[in-house]
Amino acid sequence: MSTPPPSSRVDVTYPAWDPGREIVLDPGSPEPLYFQVSQQLQHAIEDGRLPAGARLGNEVDLAANLRLSRPTIRQAIQTLVNQGLLVRRRGVGTQVVRTKVARPLRLSSLFDDLAGLGGKPESVVLANSVEEADAKVAELLEAPNLTHVRRLTRIRSTDGEPLALMNNYLPDGVIDPTDAELREKGLYQLLRSAGIRLHAAEQNIGARLATEEDAELLDEKRGAALLTMQRTTYDDTGRVVEYGWHVYRASRYAFNLSLTNGPR
């Protein structure tokens, strides 16, 4: 069998369909620019113009070619990452993945969920302060020039029984809640009330055993099973507005995911 000439090979690293040249934007459209970009990228992935393994150009070049801001491009790409169409790989960049896994996220706080179920959510505020942001915190909030961060720690209870220990970092200045506000409202409710439009999140769920401190705060036995969750939440400009790391009593809480069959 003869080797095909180089011109007939598919180069997935540099796909024939170049987003920087092919995407057409309509500034007068009611649809946000990041949405126009993400939709055209999605269509190119679904119809094969961007095949599995294709690598997009970096955000800076793509933003320059489309004459858009980098946060706009970043939000467009993040939208497709959340849908399972793209993946970011360290040292490689952003690539089209081989399978499409839709993982819709419910952007609500535990306070809102408990209230929606007819419970009586209560909060004990253990920390609500502004601190200097070290390099690790700046990395978590994807803000390398961040100097100060708001740290929140709360115990969330329902019907008088502790349910979760909740920790959050927010860039200083996003909101300035009082302890009373944190006791009476959920964090996302406070963010939305401040005019912040929450758009997407990255969430990881895991498990661990309760430490002595966990057991005391959550009225559990040391070594009891706990569910863990880390979430990074973005607004509609692609900015990180909060990073949370929480632990839940496995005896009282579960994460429910709805799964559907894909197209056949």
PDB file of C-alpha atoms in Angstrom:
ATOM      1  CA  MET A   1       0.000   0.000   0.000  1.00  0.00           C
ATOM      2  CA  SER A   2       1.443   3.327  -0.992  1.00  0.00           C
ATOM      3  CA  THR A   3       1.781   6.164   1.461  1.00  0.00           C
ATOM      4  CA  PRO A   4      -0.659   8.994   0.739  1.00  0.00           C
ATOM      5  CA  PRO A   5       0.886  12.308  -0.148  1.00  0.00           C
ATOM      6  CA  PRO A   6       1.297  14.754   2.749  1.00  0.00           C
ATOM      7  CA  SER A   7      -1.435  17.013   1.370  1.00  0.00           C
ATOM      8  CA  SER A   8      -4.082  14.319   2.001  1.00  0.00           C
ATOM      9  CA  ARG A   9      -3.307  13.862   5.691  1.00  0.00           C
ATOM     10  CA  VAL A  10      -5.497  15.424   8.372  1.00  0.00           C
ATOM     11  CA  ASP A  11      -3.467  17.572  10.735  1.00  0.00           C
ATOM     12  CA  VAL A  12      -5.522  17.704  13.932  1.00  0.00           C
ATOM     13  CA  THR A  13      -2.984  19.908  15.637  1.00  0.00           C
ATOM     14  CA  TYR A  14      -3.644  22.649  13.108  1.00  0.00           C
ATOM     15  CA  PRO A  15      -7.132  21.908  11.726  1.00  0.00           C
ATOM     16  CA  ALA A  16      -8.193  23.124   8.299  1.00  0.00           C
ATOM     17  CA  TRP A  17     -11.068  25.040   9.912  1.00  0.00           C
ATOM     18  CA  ASP A  18      -9.367  27.959  11.650  1.00  0.00           C
ATOM     19  CA  PRO A  19     -11.646  29.661  14.228  1.00  0.00           C
ATOM     20  CA  GLY A  20      -9.666  32.884  13.925  1.00  0.00           C
ATOM     21  CA  ARG A  21     -10.546  33.112  10.219  1.00  0.00           C
ATOM     22  CA  GLU A  22     -13.889  31.345  10.016  1.00  0.00           C
ATOM     23  CA  ILE A  23     -15.913  32.696  12.942  1.00  0.00           C
ATOM     24  CA  VAL A  24     -18.247  35.527  11.925  1.00  0.00           C
ATOM     25  CA  LEU A  25     -19.550  37.869  14.630  1.00  0.00           C
ATOM     26  CA  ASP A  26     -22.546  40.181  14.668  1.00  0.00           C
ATOM     27  CA  PRO A  27     -22.011  43.000  17.214  1.00  0.00           C
ATOM     28  CA  GLY A  28     -25.635  44.088  16.712  1.00  0.00           C
ATOM     29  CA  SER A  29     -27.056  40.691  17.706  1.00  0.00           C
ATOM     30  CA  PRO A  30     -28.829  40.344  21.066  1.00  0.00           C
ATOM     31  CA  GLU A  31     -26.722  37.237  21.655  1.00  0.00           C
ATOM     32  CA  PRO A  32     -23.538  37.922  23.666  1.00  0.00           C
ATOM     33  CA  LEU A  33     -20.306  37.757  21.691  1.00  0.00           C
ATOM     34  CA  TYR A  34     -18.924  34.886  23.797  1.00  0.00           C
ATOM     35  CA  PHE A  35     -22.091  32.916  22.988  1.00  0.00           C
ATOM     36  CA  GLN A  36     -21.712  33.571  19.259  1.00  0.00           C
ATOM     37  CA  VAL A  37     -18.140  32.269  19.437  1.00  0.00           C
ATOM     38  CA  SER A  38     -19.040  29.182  21.487  1.00  0.00           C
ATOM     39  CA  GLN A  39     -21.964  28.313  19.199  1.00  0.00           C
ATOM     40  CA  GLN A  40     -19.838  28.445  16.060  1.00  0.00           C
ATOM     41  CA  LEU A  41     -17.114  26.379  17.716  1.00  0.00           C
ATOM     42  CA  GLN A  42     -19.732  23.856  18.826  1.00  0.00           C
ATOM     43  CA  HIS A  43     -21.174  23.549  15.324  1.00  0.00           C
ATOM     44  CA  ALA A  44     -17.691  23.031  13.878  1.00  0.00           C
ATOM     45  CA  ILE A  45     -17.008  20.271  16.416  1.00  0.00           C
ATOM     46  CA  GLU A  46     -20.334  18.541  15.829  1.00  0.00           C
ATOM     47  CA  ASP A  47     -20.104  18.558  12.038  1.00  0.00           C
ATOM     48  CA  GLY A  48     -16.463  17.433  11.984  1.00  0.00           C
ATOM     49  CA  ARG A  49     -14.739  20.609  10.820  1.00  0.00           C
ATOM     50  CA  LEU A  50     -12.940  20.526  14.186  1.00  0.00           C
ATOM     51  CA  PRO A  51     -12.219  16.787  14.578  1.00  0.00           C
ATOM     52  CA  ALA A  52     -11.388  14.939  17.776  1.00  0.00           C
ATOM     53  CA  GLY A  53      -7.876  15.841  18.879  1.00  0.00           C
ATOM     54  CA  ALA A  54      -7.833  19.191  17.071  1.00  0.00           C
ATOM     55  CA  ARG A  55      -6.016  21.853  19.057  1.00  0.00           C
ATOM     56  CA  LEU A  56      -7.295  25.404  19.168  1.00  0.00           C
ATOM     57  CA  GLY A  57      -4.920  28.329  19.007  1.00  0.00           C
ATOM     58  CA  ASN A  58      -4.122  30.081  22.254  1.00  0.00           C
ATOM     59  CA  GLU A  59      -6.649  32.527  23.723  1.00  0.00           C
ATOM     60  CA  VAL A  60      -4.472  35.578  23.096  1.00  0.00           C
ATOM     61  CA  ASP A  61      -4.122  34.908  19.357  1.00  0.00           C
ATOM     62  CA  LEU A  62      -7.777  33.963  18.965  1.00  0.00           C
ATOM     63  CA  ALA A  63      -8.886  37.121  20.765  1.00  0.00           C
ATOM     64  CA  ALA A  64      -6.609  39.234  18.574  1.00  0.00           C
ATOM     65  CA  ASN A  65      -7.834  37.608  15.348  1.00  0.00           C
ATOM     66  CA  LEU A  66     -11.483  38.093  16.284  1.00  0.00           C
ATOM     67  CA  ARG A  67     -10.867  41.538  17.808  1.00  0.00           C
ATOM     68  CA  LEU A  68     -12.394  40.472  21.096  1.00  0.00           C
ATOM     69  CA  SER A  69     -11.209  40.658  24.686  1.00  0.00           C
ATOM     70  CA  ARG A  70      -9.453  37.663  26.174  1.00  0.00           C
ATOM     71  CA  PRO A  71     -12.161  37.204  28.889  1.00  0.00           C
ATOM     72  CA  THR A  72     -14.772  36.915  26.113  1.00  0.00           C
ATOM     73  CA  ILE A  73     -12.771  34.173  24.370  1.00  0.00           C
ATOM     74  CA  ARG A  74     -12.074  32.494  27.661  1.00  0.00           C
ATOM     75  CA  GLN A  75     -15.779  32.367  28.526  1.00  0.00           C
ATOM     76  CA  ALA A  76     -16.642  30.956  25.100  1.00  0.00           C
ATOM     77  CA  ILE A  77     -14.088  28.175  25.538  1.00  0.00           C
ATOM     78  CA  GLN A  78     -15.129  27.535  29.146  1.00  0.00           C
ATOM     79  CA  THR A  79     -18.712  27.052  28.005  1.00  0.00           C
ATOM     80  CA  LEU A  80     -17.614  24.198  25.745  1.00  0.00           C
ATOM     81  CA  VAL A  81     -15.310  22.765  28.413  1.00  0.00           C
ATOM     82  CA  ASN A  82     -18.336  22.587  30.736  1.00  0.00           C
ATOM     83  CA  GLN A  83     -20.288  20.794  27.993  1.00  0.00           C
ATOM     84  CA  GLY A  84     -17.541  18.221  27.562  1.00  0.00           C
ATOM     85  CA  LEU A  85     -16.637  19.269  24.013  1.00  0.00           C
ATOM     86  CA  LEU A  86     -13.230  20.778  24.810  1.00  0.00           C
ATOM     87  CA  VAL A  87     -10.577  19.973  27.369  1.00  0.00           C
ATOM     88  CA  ARG A  88      -7.631  22.021  28.633  1.00  0.00           C
ATOM     89  CA  ARG A  89      -4.389  20.056  28.920  1.00  0.00           C
ATOM     90  CA  ARG A  90      -1.283  21.408  30.607  1.00  0.00           C
ATOM     91  CA  GLY A  91       1.505  21.830  28.093  1.00  0.00           C
ATOM     92  CA  VAL A  92      -0.782  21.042  25.154  1.00  0.00           C
ATOM     93  CA  GLY A  93      -3.513  23.669  25.165  1.00  0.00           C
ATOM     94  CA  THR A  94      -7.201  23.381  24.404  1.00  0.00           C
ATOM     95  CA  GLN A  95      -8.281  20.331  22.416  1.00  0.00           C
ATOM     96  CA  VAL A  96     -11.452  18.810  21.040  1.00  0.00           C
ATOM     97  CA  VAL A  97     -12.237  15.647  22.993  1.00  0.00           C
ATOM     98  CA  ARG A  98     -13.309  12.345  21.504  1.00  0.00           C
ATOM     99  CA  THR A  99     -16.601  11.991  23.296  1.00  0.00           C
ATOM    100  CA  LYS A 100     -19.285  14.468  24.229  1.00  0.00           C
ATOM    101  CA  VAL A 101     -20.332  14.303  27.865  1.00  0.00           C
ATOM    102  CA  ALA A 102     -22.916  16.899  28.849  1.00  0.00           C
ATOM    103  CA  ARG A 103     -22.697  17.820  32.529  1.00  0.00           C
ATOM    104  CA  PRO A 104     -25.138  20.644  33.211  1.00  0.00           C
ATOM    105  CA  LEU A 105     -24.503  22.402  36.522  1.00  0.00           C
ATOM    106  CA  ARG A 106     -27.125  23.832  38.823  1.00  0.00           C
ATOM    107  CA  LEU A 107     -25.729  27.137  39.989  1.00  0.00           C
ATOM    108  CA  SER A 108     -27.402  27.326  43.371  1.00  0.00           C
ATOM    109  CA  SER A 109     -26.156  27.433  46.924  1.00  0.00           C
ATOM    110  CA  LEU A 110     -26.914  24.831  49.585  1.00  0.00           C
ATOM    111  CA  PHE A 111     -28.967  27.487  51.381  1.00  0.00           C
ATOM    112  CA  ASP A 112     -31.179  27.925  48.301  1.00  0.00           C
ATOM    113  CA  ASP A 113     -31.554  24.171  47.809  1.00  0.00           C
ATOM    114  CA  LEU A 114     -32.553  23.561  51.410  1.00  0.00           C
ATOM    115  CA  ALA A 115     -35.061  26.409  51.333  1.00  0.00           C
ATOM    116  CA  GLY A 116     -36.493  25.062  48.069  1.00  0.00           C
ATOM    117  CA  LEU A 117     -37.045  21.670  49.710  1.00  0.00           C
ATOM    118  CA  GLY A 118     -39.033  23.270  52.494  1.00  0.00           C
ATOM    119  CA  GLY A 119     -36.290  23.049  55.101  1.00  0.00           C
ATOM    120  CA  LYS A 120     -35.198  25.729  57.522  1.00  0.00           C
ATOM    121  CA  PRO A 121     -31.572  26.508  56.619  1.00  0.00           C
ATOM    122  CA  GLU A 122     -29.468  28.105  59.321  1.00  0.00           C
ATOM    123  CA  SER A 123     -25.872  29.325  59.263  1.00  0.00           C
ATOM    124  CA  VAL A 124     -23.232  29.879  61.901  1.00  0.00           C
ATOM    125  CA  VAL A 125     -20.548  32.249  60.629  1.00  0.00           C
ATOM    126  CA  LEU A 126     -17.086  31.176  61.805  1.00  0.00           C
ATOM    127  CA  ALA A 127     -15.060  33.508  59.567  1.00  0.00           C
ATOM    128  CA  ASN A 128     -15.865  36.554  57.452  1.00  0.00           C
ATOM    129  CA  SER A 129     -12.739  38.582  56.891  1.00  0.00           C
ATOM    130  CA  VAL A 130     -10.443  40.109  54.288  1.00  0.00           C
ATOM    131  CA  GLU A 131      -6.952  38.617  54.181  1.00  0.00           C
ATOM    132  CA  GLU A 132      -3.824  38.990  52.088  1.00  0.00           C
ATOM    133  CA  ALA A 133      -3.932  36.689  49.069  1.00  0.00           C
ATOM    134  CA  ASP A 134      -0.951  34.379  48.698  1.00  0.00           C
ATOM    135  CA  ALA A 135       0.108  32.777  45.416  1.00  0.00           C
ATOM    136  CA  LYS A 136      -2.024  29.662  45.981  1.00  0.00           C
ATOM    137  CA  VAL A 137      -5.192  31.671  46.563  1.00  0.00           C
ATOM    138  CA  ALA A 138      -4.476  33.850  43.524  1.00  0.00           C
ATOM    139  CA  GLU A 139      -4.091  30.684  41.455  1.00  0.00           C
ATOM    140  CA  LEU A 140      -7.386  29.239  42.716  1.00  0.00           C
ATOM    141  CA  LEU A 141      -9.170  32.466  41.806  1.00  0.00           C
ATOM    142  CA  GLU A 142      -7.283  32.696  38.494  1.00  0.00           C
ATOM    143  CA  ALA A 143      -6.212  36.249  39.361  1.00  0.00           C
ATOM    144  CA  PRO A 144      -2.377  36.460  39.464  1.00  0.00           C
ATOM    145  CA  ASN A 145      -2.394  40.125  40.540  1.00  0.00           C
ATOM    146  CA  LEU A 146      -4.853  39.608  43.395  1.00  0.00           C
ATOM    147  CA  THR A 147      -3.650  41.178  46.646  1.00  0.00           C
ATOM    148  CA  HIS A 148      -6.568  40.583  49.036  1.00  0.00           C
ATOM    149  CA  VAL A 149      -9.255  37.945  49.347  1.00  0.00           C
ATOM    150  CA  ARG A 150     -12.421  37.541  51.391  1.00  0.00           C
ATOM    151  CA  ARG A 151     -12.450  34.316  53.400  1.00  0.00           C
ATOM    152  CA  LEU A 152     -15.774  32.831  54.519  1.00  0.00           C
ATOM    153  CA  THR A 153     -16.297  29.823  56.785  1.00  0.00           C
ATOM    154  CA  ARG A 154     -19.795  28.741  57.816  1.00  0.00           C
ATOM    155  CA  ILE A 155     -21.615  25.775  59.282  1.00  0.00           C
ATOM    156  CA  ARG A 156     -24.854  25.137  57.422  1.00  0.00           C
ATOM    157  CA  SER A 157     -27.633  23.404  59.333  1.00  0.00           C
ATOM    158  CA  THR A 158     -31.198  22.422  58.583  1.00  0.00           C
ATOM    159  CA  ASP A 159     -33.926  21.962  61.166  1.00  0.00           C
ATOM    160  CA  GLY A 160     -31.343  22.490  63.896  1.00  0.00           C
ATOM    161  CA  GLU A 161     -28.951  19.734  62.725  1.00  0.00           C
ATOM    162  CA  PRO A 162     -25.478  20.478  61.210  1.00  0.00           C
ATOM    163  CA  LEU A 163     -25.187  19.406  57.590  1.00  0.00           C
ATOM    164  CA  ALA A 164     -22.067  20.975  56.047  1.00  0.00           C
ATOM    165  CA  LEU A 165     -18.896  22.932  56.734  1.00  0.00           C
ATOM    166  CA  MET A 166     -18.512  25.510  53.987  1.00  0.00           C
ATOM    167  CA  ASN A 167     -15.394  27.487  53.033  1.00  0.00           C
ATOM    168  CA  ASN A 168     -15.131  30.103  50.305  1.00  0.00           C
ATOM    169  CA  TYR A 169     -12.608  32.510  48.823  1.00  0.00           C
ATOM    170  CA  LEU A 170     -13.872  35.556  46.922  1.00  0.00           C
ATOM    171  CA  PRO A 171     -11.776  38.303  45.314  1.00  0.00           C
ATOM    172  CA  ASP A 172     -11.935  41.264  47.680  1.00  0.00           C
ATOM    173  CA  GLY A 173     -14.518  43.796  46.568  1.00  0.00           C
ATOM    174  CA  VAL A 174     -16.856  41.381  44.776  1.00  0.00           C
ATOM    175  CA  ILE A 175     -19.267  41.595  47.722  1.00  0.00           C
ATOM    176  CA  ASP A 176     -18.921  42.850  51.298  1.00  0.00           C
ATOM    177  CA  PRO A 177     -21.451  40.786  53.283  1.00  0.00           C
ATOM    178  CA  THR A 178     -22.181  41.229  56.964  1.00  0.00           C
ATOM    179  CA  ASP A 179     -22.418  38.242  59.284  1.00  0.00           C
ATOM    180  CA  ALA A 180     -26.170  38.858  59.502  1.00  0.00           C
ATOM    181  CA  GLU A 181     -26.512  38.659  55.699  1.00  0.00           C
ATOM    182  CA  LEU A 182     -24.523  35.410  55.620  1.00  0.00           C
ATOM    183  CA  ARG A 183     -26.825  33.928  58.259  1.00  0.00           C
ATOM    184  CA  GLU A 184     -29.988  34.948  56.429  1.00  0.00           C
ATOM    185  CA  LYS A 185     -29.100  34.368  52.763  1.00  0.00           C
ATOM    186  CA  GLY A 186     -27.146  32.018  50.531  1.00  0.00           C
ATOM    187  CA  LEU A 187     -23.861  33.131  48.965  1.00  0.00           C
ATOM    188  CA  TYR A 188     -25.193  32.958  45.412  1.00  0.00           C
ATOM    189  CA  GLN A 189     -28.220  35.000  46.414  1.00  0.00           C
ATOM    190  CA  LEU A 190     -25.883  37.690  47.754  1.00  0.00           C
ATOM    191  CA  LEU A 191     -23.780  37.603  44.579  1.00  0.00           C
ATOM    192  CA  ARG A 192     -26.830  37.942  42.335  1.00  0.00           C
ATOM    193  CA  SER A 193     -28.194  40.762  44.496  1.00  0.00           C
ATOM    194  CA  ALA A 194     -24.920  42.608  43.881  1.00  0.00           C
ATOM    195  CA  GLY A 195     -25.550  42.435  40.126  1.00  0.00           C
ATOM    196  CA  ILE A 196     -23.176  39.537  39.424  1.00  0.00           C
ATOM    197  CA  ARG A 197     -24.438  37.234  36.668  1.00  0.00           C
ATOM    198  CA  LEU A 198     -23.327  33.707  37.456  1.00  0.00           C
ATOM    199  CA  HIS A 199     -22.772  31.693  34.321  1.00  0.00           C
ATOM    200  CA  ALA A 200     -20.754  28.508  34.777  1.00  0.00           C
ATOM    201  CA  ALA A 201     -18.819  26.432  37.277  1.00  0.00           C
ATOM    202  CA  GLU A 202     -16.250  23.667  37.491  1.00  0.00           C
ATOM    203  CA  GLN A 203     -17.013  21.184  40.261  1.00  0.00           C
ATOM    204  CA  ASN A 204     -15.201  18.184  41.710  1.00  0.00           C
ATOM    205  CA  ILE A 205     -16.846  15.740  44.117  1.00  0.00           C
ATOM    206  CA  GLY A 206     -14.999  13.339  46.397  1.00  0.00           C
ATOM    207  CA  ALA A 207     -14.975  11.810  49.865  1.00  0.00           C
ATOM    208  CA  ARG A 208     -12.841  11.574  52.981  1.00  0.00           C
ATOM    209  CA  LEU A 209     -13.046  10.659  56.655  1.00  0.00           C
ATOM    210  CA  ALA A 210     -13.938  13.190  59.342  1.00  0.00           C
ATOM    211  CA  THR A 211     -11.089  14.678  61.340  1.00  0.00           C
ATOM    212  CA  GLU A 212     -11.502  15.474  65.018  1.00  0.00           C
ATOM    213  CA  GLU A 213     -12.299  19.097  64.103  1.00  0.00           C
ATOM    214  CA  ASP A 214     -14.836  18.003  61.459  1.00  0.00           C
ATOM    215  CA  ALA A 215     -16.512  15.693  63.957  1.00  0.00           C
ATOM    216  CA  GLU A 216     -16.855  18.443  66.536  1.00  0.00           C
ATOM    217  CA  LEU A 217     -18.252  21.011  64.102  1.00  0.00           C
ATOM    218  CA  LEU A 218     -20.627  18.635  62.325  1.00  0.00           C
ATOM    219  CA  ASP A 219     -21.743  16.551  65.331  1.00  0.00           C
ATOM    220  CA  GLU A 220     -20.312  13.397  63.779  1.00  0.00           C
ATOM    221  CA  LYS A 221     -17.954  10.683  64.982  1.00  0.00           C
ATOM    222  CA  ARG A 222     -14.279  10.974  64.117  1.00  0.00           C
ATOM    223  CA  GLY A 223     -13.655   8.840  61.037  1.00  0.00           C
ATOM    224  CA  ALA A 224     -17.225   9.172  59.779  1.00  0.00           C
ATOM    225  CA  ALA A 225     -17.673   9.403  56.017  1.00  0.00           C
ATOM    226  CA  LEU A 226     -17.827  12.895  54.557  1.00  0.00           C
ATOM    227  CA  LEU A 227     -18.557  14.038  51.024  1.00  0.00           C
ATOM    228  CA  THR A 228     -16.296  16.760  49.651  1.00  0.00           C
ATOM    229  CA  MET A 229     -16.858  19.324  46.941  1.00  0.00           C
ATOM    230  CA  GLN A 230     -14.640  21.932  45.321  1.00  0.00           C
ATOM    231  CA  ARG A 231     -16.258  24.465  43.004  1.00  0.00           C
ATOM    232  CA  THR A 232     -14.915  27.362  40.926  1.00  0.00           C
ATOM    233  CA  THR A 233     -17.670  29.715  39.785  1.00  0.00           C
ATOM    234  CA  TYR A 234     -17.461  32.125  36.845  1.00  0.00           C
ATOM    235  CA  ASP A 235     -19.559  35.142  35.948  1.00  0.00           C
ATOM    236  CA  ASP A 236     -20.682  35.967  32.410  1.00  0.00           C
ATOM    237  CA  THR A 237     -17.383  37.733  31.646  1.00  0.00           C
ATOM    238  CA  GLY A 238     -15.290  34.659  32.490  1.00  0.00           C
ATOM    239  CA  ARG A 239     -14.067  36.064  35.821  1.00  0.00           C
ATOM    240  CA  VAL A 240     -13.819  33.749  38.829  1.00  0.00           C
ATOM    241  CA  VAL A 241     -16.125  35.171  41.505  1.00  0.00           C
ATOM    242  CA  GLU A 242     -15.718  32.453  44.131  1.00  0.00           C
ATOM    243  CA  TYR A 243     -13.852  29.272  44.958  1.00  0.00           C
ATOM    244  CA  GLY A 244     -15.449  26.967  47.496  1.00  0.00           C
ATOM    245  CA  TRP A 245     -14.328  23.816  49.290  1.00  0.00           C
ATOM    246  CA  HIS A 246     -16.976  22.159  51.418  1.00  0.00           C
ATOM    247  CA  VAL A 247     -17.542  18.965  53.389  1.00  0.00           C
ATOM    248  CA  TYR A 248     -20.948  17.334  53.919  1.00  0.00           C
ATOM    249  CA  ARG A 249     -22.147  14.646  56.303  1.00  0.00           C
ATOM    250  CA  ALA A 250     -22.585  11.561  54.128  1.00  0.00           C
ATOM    251  CA  SER A 251     -25.220  10.289  56.535  1.00  0.00           C
ATOM    252  CA  ARG A 252     -27.369  13.346  55.779  1.00  0.00           C
ATOM    253  CA  TYR A 253     -26.463  14.469  52.287  1.00  0.00           C
ATOM    254  CA  ALA A 254     -26.059  13.076  48.785  1.00  0.00           C
ATOM    255  CA  PHE A 255     -25.291  14.499  45.346  1.00  0.00           C
ATOM    256  CA  ASN A 256     -27.855  13.531  42.709  1.00  0.00           C
ATOM    257  CA  LEU A 257     -26.907  13.532  39.022  1.00  0.00           C
ATOM    258  CA  SER A 258     -29.342  13.030  36.160  1.00  0.00           C
ATOM    259  CA  LEU A 259     -27.971  11.029  33.203  1.00  0.00           C
ATOM    260  CA  THR A 260     -29.576  10.589  29.800  1.00  0.00           C
ATOM    261  CA  ASN A 261     -28.709   8.475  26.757  1.00  0.00           C
ATOM    262  CA  GLY A 262     -26.873  10.334  24.032  1.00  0.00           C
ATOM    263  CA  PRO A 263     -27.866  10.239  20.366  1.00  0.00           C
ATOM    264  CA  ARG A 264     -27.657   6.818  18.716  1.00  0.00           C
TER     265      ARG A 264
END
